[in-house]
mmCIF file of C-alpha atoms in Angstrom:
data_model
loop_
_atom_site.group_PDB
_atom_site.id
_atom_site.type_symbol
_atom_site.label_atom_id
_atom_site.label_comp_id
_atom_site.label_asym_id
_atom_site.label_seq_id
_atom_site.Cartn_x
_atom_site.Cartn_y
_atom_site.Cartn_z
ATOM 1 C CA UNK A 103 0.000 0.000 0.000
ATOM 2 C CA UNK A 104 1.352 3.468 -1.215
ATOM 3 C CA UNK A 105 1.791 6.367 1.391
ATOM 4 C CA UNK A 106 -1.364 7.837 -0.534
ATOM 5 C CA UNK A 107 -3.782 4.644 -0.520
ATOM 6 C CA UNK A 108 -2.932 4.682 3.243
ATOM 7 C CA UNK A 109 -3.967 8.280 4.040
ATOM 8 C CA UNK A 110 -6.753 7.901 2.113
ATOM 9 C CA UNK A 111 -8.304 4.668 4.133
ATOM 10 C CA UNK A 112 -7.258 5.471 6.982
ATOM 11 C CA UNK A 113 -10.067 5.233 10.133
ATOM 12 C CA UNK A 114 -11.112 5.475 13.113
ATOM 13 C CA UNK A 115 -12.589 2.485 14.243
ATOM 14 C CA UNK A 116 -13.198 1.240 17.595
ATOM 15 C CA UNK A 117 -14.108 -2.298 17.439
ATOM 16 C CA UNK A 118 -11.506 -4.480 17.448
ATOM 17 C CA UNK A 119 -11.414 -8.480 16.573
ATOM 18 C CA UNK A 120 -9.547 -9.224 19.962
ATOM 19 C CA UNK A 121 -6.784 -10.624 18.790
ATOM 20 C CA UNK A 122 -3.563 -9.520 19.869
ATOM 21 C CA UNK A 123 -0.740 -8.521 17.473
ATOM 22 C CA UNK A 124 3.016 -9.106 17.540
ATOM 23 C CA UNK A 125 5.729 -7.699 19.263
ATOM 24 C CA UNK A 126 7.793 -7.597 15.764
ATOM 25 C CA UNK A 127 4.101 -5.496 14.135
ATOM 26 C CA UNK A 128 4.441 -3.389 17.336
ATOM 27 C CA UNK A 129 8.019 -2.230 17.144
ATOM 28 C CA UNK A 130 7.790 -1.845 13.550
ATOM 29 C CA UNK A 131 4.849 0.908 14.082
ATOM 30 C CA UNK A 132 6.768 2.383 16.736
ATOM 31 C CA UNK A 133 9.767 2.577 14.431
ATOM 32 C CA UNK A 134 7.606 4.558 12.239
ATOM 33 C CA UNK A 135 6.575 6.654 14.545
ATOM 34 C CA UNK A 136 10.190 8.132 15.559
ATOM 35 C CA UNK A 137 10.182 9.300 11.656
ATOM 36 C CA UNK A 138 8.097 11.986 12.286
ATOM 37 C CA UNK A 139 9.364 15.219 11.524
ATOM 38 C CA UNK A 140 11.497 16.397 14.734
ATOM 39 C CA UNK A 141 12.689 20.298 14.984
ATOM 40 C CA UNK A 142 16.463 19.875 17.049
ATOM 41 C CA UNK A 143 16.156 16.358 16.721
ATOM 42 C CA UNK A 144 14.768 16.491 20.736
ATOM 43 C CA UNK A 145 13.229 13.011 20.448
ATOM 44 C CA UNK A 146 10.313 14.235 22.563
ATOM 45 C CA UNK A 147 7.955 11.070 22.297
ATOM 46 C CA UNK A 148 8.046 8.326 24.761
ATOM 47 C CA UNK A 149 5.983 5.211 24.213
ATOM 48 C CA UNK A 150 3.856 3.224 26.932
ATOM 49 C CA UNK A 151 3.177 -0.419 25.176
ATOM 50 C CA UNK A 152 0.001 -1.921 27.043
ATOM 51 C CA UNK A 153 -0.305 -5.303 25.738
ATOM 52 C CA UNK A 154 -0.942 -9.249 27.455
ATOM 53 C CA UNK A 155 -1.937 -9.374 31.033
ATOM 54 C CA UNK A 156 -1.473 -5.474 31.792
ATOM 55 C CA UNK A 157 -4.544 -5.083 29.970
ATOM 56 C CA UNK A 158 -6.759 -6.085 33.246
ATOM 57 C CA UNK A 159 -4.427 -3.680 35.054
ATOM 58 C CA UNK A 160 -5.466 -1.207 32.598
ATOM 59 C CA UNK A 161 -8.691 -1.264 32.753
ATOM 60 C CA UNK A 162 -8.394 -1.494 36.991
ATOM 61 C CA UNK A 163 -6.358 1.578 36.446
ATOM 62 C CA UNK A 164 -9.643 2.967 34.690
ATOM 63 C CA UNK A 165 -12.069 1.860 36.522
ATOM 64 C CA UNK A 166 -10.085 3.674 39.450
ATOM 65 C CA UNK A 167 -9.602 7.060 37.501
ATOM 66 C CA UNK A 168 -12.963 7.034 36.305
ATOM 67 C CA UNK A 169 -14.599 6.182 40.396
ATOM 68 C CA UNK A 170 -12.434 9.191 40.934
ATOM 69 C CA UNK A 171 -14.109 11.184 39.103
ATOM 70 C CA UNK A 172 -17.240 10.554 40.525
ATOM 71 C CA UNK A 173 -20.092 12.862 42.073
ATOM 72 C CA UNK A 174 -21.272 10.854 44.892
ATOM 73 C CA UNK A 175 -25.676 11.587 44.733
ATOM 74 C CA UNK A 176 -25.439 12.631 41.148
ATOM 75 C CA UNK A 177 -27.176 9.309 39.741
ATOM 76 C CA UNK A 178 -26.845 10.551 35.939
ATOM 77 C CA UNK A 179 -23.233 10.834 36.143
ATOM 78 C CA UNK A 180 -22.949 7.526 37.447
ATOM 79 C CA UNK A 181 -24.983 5.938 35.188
ATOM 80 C CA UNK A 182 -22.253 7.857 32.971
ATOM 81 C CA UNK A 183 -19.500 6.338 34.123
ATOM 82 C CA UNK A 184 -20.442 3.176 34.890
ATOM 83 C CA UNK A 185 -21.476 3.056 30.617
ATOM 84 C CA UNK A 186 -17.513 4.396 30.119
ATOM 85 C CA UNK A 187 -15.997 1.727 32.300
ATOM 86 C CA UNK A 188 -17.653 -0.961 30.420
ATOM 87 C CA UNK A 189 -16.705 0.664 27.084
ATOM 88 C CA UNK A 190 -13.252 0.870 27.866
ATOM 89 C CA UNK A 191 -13.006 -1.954 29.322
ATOM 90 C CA UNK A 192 -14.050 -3.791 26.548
ATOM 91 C CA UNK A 193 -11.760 -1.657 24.184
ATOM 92 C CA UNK A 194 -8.583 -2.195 26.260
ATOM 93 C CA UNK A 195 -9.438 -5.910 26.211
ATOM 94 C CA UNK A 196 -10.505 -6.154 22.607
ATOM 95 C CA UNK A 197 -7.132 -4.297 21.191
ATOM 96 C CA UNK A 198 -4.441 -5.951 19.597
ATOM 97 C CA UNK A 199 -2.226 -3.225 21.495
ATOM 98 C CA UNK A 200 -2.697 0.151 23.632
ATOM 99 C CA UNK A 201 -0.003 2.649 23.316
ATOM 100 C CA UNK A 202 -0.027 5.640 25.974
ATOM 101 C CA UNK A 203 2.214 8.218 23.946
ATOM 102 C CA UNK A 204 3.510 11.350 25.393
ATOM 103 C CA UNK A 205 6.033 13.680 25.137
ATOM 104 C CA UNK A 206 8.595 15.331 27.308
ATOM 105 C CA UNK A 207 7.843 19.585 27.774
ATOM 106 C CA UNK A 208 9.752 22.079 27.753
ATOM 107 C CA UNK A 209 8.579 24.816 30.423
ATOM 108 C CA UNK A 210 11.392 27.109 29.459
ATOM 109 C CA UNK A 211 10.683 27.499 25.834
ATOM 110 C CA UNK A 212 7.258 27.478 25.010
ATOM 111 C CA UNK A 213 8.046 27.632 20.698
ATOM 112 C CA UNK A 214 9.895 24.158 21.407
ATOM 113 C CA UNK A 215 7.397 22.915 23.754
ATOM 114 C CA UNK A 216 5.099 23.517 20.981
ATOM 115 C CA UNK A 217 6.866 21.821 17.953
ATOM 116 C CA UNK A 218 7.654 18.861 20.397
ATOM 117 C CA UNK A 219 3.975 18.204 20.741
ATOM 118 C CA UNK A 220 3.623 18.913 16.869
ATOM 119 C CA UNK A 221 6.354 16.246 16.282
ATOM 120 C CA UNK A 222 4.254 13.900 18.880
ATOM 121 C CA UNK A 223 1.388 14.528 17.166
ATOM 122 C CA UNK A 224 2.677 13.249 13.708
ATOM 123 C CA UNK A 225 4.396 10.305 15.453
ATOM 124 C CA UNK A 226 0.768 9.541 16.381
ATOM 125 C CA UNK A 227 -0.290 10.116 12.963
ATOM 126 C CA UNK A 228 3.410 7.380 11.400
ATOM 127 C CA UNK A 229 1.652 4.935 13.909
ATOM 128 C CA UNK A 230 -1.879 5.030 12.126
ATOM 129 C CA UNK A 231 -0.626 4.858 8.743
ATOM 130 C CA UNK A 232 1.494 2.487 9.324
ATOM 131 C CA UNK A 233 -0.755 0.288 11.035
ATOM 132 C CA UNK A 234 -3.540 1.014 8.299
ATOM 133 C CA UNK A 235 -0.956 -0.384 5.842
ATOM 134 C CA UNK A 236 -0.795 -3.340 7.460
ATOM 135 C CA UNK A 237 -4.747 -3.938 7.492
ATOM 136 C CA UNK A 238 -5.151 -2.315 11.213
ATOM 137 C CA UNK A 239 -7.494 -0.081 12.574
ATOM 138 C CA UNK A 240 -6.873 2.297 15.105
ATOM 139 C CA UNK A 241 -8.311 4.941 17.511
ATOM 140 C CA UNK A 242 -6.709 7.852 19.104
ATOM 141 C CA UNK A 243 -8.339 8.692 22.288
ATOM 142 C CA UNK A 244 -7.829 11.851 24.229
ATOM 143 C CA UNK A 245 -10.549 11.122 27.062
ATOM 144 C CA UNK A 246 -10.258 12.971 29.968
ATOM 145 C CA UNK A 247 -9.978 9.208 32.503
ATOM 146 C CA UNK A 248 -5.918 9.124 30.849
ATOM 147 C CA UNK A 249 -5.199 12.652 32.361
ATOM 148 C CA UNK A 250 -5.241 12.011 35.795
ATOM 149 C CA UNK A 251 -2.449 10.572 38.390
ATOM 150 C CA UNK A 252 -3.909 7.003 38.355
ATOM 151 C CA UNK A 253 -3.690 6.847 34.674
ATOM 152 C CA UNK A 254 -0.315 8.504 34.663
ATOM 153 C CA UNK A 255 1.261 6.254 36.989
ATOM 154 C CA UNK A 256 -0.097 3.225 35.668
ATOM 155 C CA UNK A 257 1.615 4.603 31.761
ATOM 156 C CA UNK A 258 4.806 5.302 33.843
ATOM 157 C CA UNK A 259 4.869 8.822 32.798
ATOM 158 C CA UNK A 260 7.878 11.061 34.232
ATOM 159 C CA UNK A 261 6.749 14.276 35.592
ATOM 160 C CA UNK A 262 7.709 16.237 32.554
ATOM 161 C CA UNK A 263 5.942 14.548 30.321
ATOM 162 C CA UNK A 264 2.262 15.172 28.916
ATOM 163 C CA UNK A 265 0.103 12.433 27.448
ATOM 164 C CA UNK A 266 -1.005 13.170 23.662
ATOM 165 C CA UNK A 267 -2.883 10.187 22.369
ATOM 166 C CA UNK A 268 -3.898 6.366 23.744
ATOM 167 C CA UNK A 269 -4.083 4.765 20.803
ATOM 168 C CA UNK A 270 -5.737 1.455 20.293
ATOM 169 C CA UNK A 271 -4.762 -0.581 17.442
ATOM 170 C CA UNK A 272 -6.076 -3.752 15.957
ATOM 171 C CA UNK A 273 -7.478 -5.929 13.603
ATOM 172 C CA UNK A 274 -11.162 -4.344 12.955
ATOM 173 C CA UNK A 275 -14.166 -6.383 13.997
ATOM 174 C CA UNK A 276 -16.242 -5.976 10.507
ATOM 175 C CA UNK A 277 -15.791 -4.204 7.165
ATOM 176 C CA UNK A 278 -14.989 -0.816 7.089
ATOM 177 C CA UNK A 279 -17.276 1.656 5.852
ATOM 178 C CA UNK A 280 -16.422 4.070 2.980
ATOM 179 C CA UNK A 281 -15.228 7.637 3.819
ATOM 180 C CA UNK A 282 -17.283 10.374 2.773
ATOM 181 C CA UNK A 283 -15.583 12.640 0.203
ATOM 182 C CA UNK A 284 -13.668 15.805 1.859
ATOM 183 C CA UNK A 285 -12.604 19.169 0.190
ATOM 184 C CA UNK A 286 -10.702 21.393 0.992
ATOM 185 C CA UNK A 287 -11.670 24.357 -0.629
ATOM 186 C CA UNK A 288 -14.340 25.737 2.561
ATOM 187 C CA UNK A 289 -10.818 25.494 4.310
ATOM 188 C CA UNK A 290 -8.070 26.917 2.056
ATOM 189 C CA UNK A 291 -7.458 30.687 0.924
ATOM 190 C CA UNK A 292 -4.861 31.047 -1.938
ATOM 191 C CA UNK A 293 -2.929 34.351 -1.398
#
């Protein structure tokens, strides 16, 4: 599959086929990944692989950040949560992989802090195409349960680092539907 093939089909798809992929698949999509365009060559991207038996510590590590979050009384928000445990739950578990990627800030210059999230960001992006090319689906999350301490210790993030994207990757669970036709021309002004 050409670079082009795989932007275009890429998707977001959260339904996964529960089978698990290799450790060789996995560090070839993290390989990609450290391609990404990288202003001063800071390497700012770290990589938390959640794979095998961590996955029921995963989703204890959820179930924990999410209790935390909790309004004790307010029965809608519960009934809230209790609907996101189960759905991640059954994400974590149905992925071939999790990755927790962040990237290490820089508090003392905010136009480097900036492209180092940038350069995350597109290591994110090396992961998905990569992983589309090899038949794989994938979702990046940003919900708000990976945020919190629980979730950070559990990823094993250093201080100084910031958490960009849990992505789940696997083998989809059905067909993929078609992508709707996008243009750009709402979006682009030629000066």
């Amino acid at each position: 599959m050409d670079v082009n093939e795989a932007i275009l089909t890429r998707r977001t798809h959260k339904q996964f086929d529960a089978s698990t992929l290799s450790r060789e698949t996995i560090v070839e999509l993290l390989e990609l990944a450290i391609w990404a365009p990288n202003h001063r060559i800071t390497e700012p991207w770290r990589f938390a692989v959640v794979g095998g038996e961590s996955r029921q510590s995963m989703i204890e590590a959820c179930h924990e950040a999410f209790d935390a979050m909790a309004k004790p009384g307010d029965e809608r928000m519960m009934a809230k949560l209790a609907a996101k445990k189960n759905k991640f739950a059954r994400r974590i578990g149905d992925a071939g992989v999790v990755l927790a990627i962040s990237y290490v800030g820089n508090d003392s210059d905010p136009i480097q802090d900036r492209e180092d999230y940038a350069a995350t960001a597109c290591a994110v992006q090396n992961i998905q195409l990569g992983a589309t090319a090899r038949g794989l689906v994938s979702q990046w999350s940003t919900s708000q349960v990976f945020y919190g301490e629980r979730m950070r210790a559990f990823f094993g993030q250093a201080e100084a680092e910031t958490l960009v994207a849990v992505l789940f990757i696997g083998r989809p669970l059905r067909p993929l539907p078609e992508r709707r036709q996008r243009s750009t021309e709402p979006r682009t002004r030629w000066l």
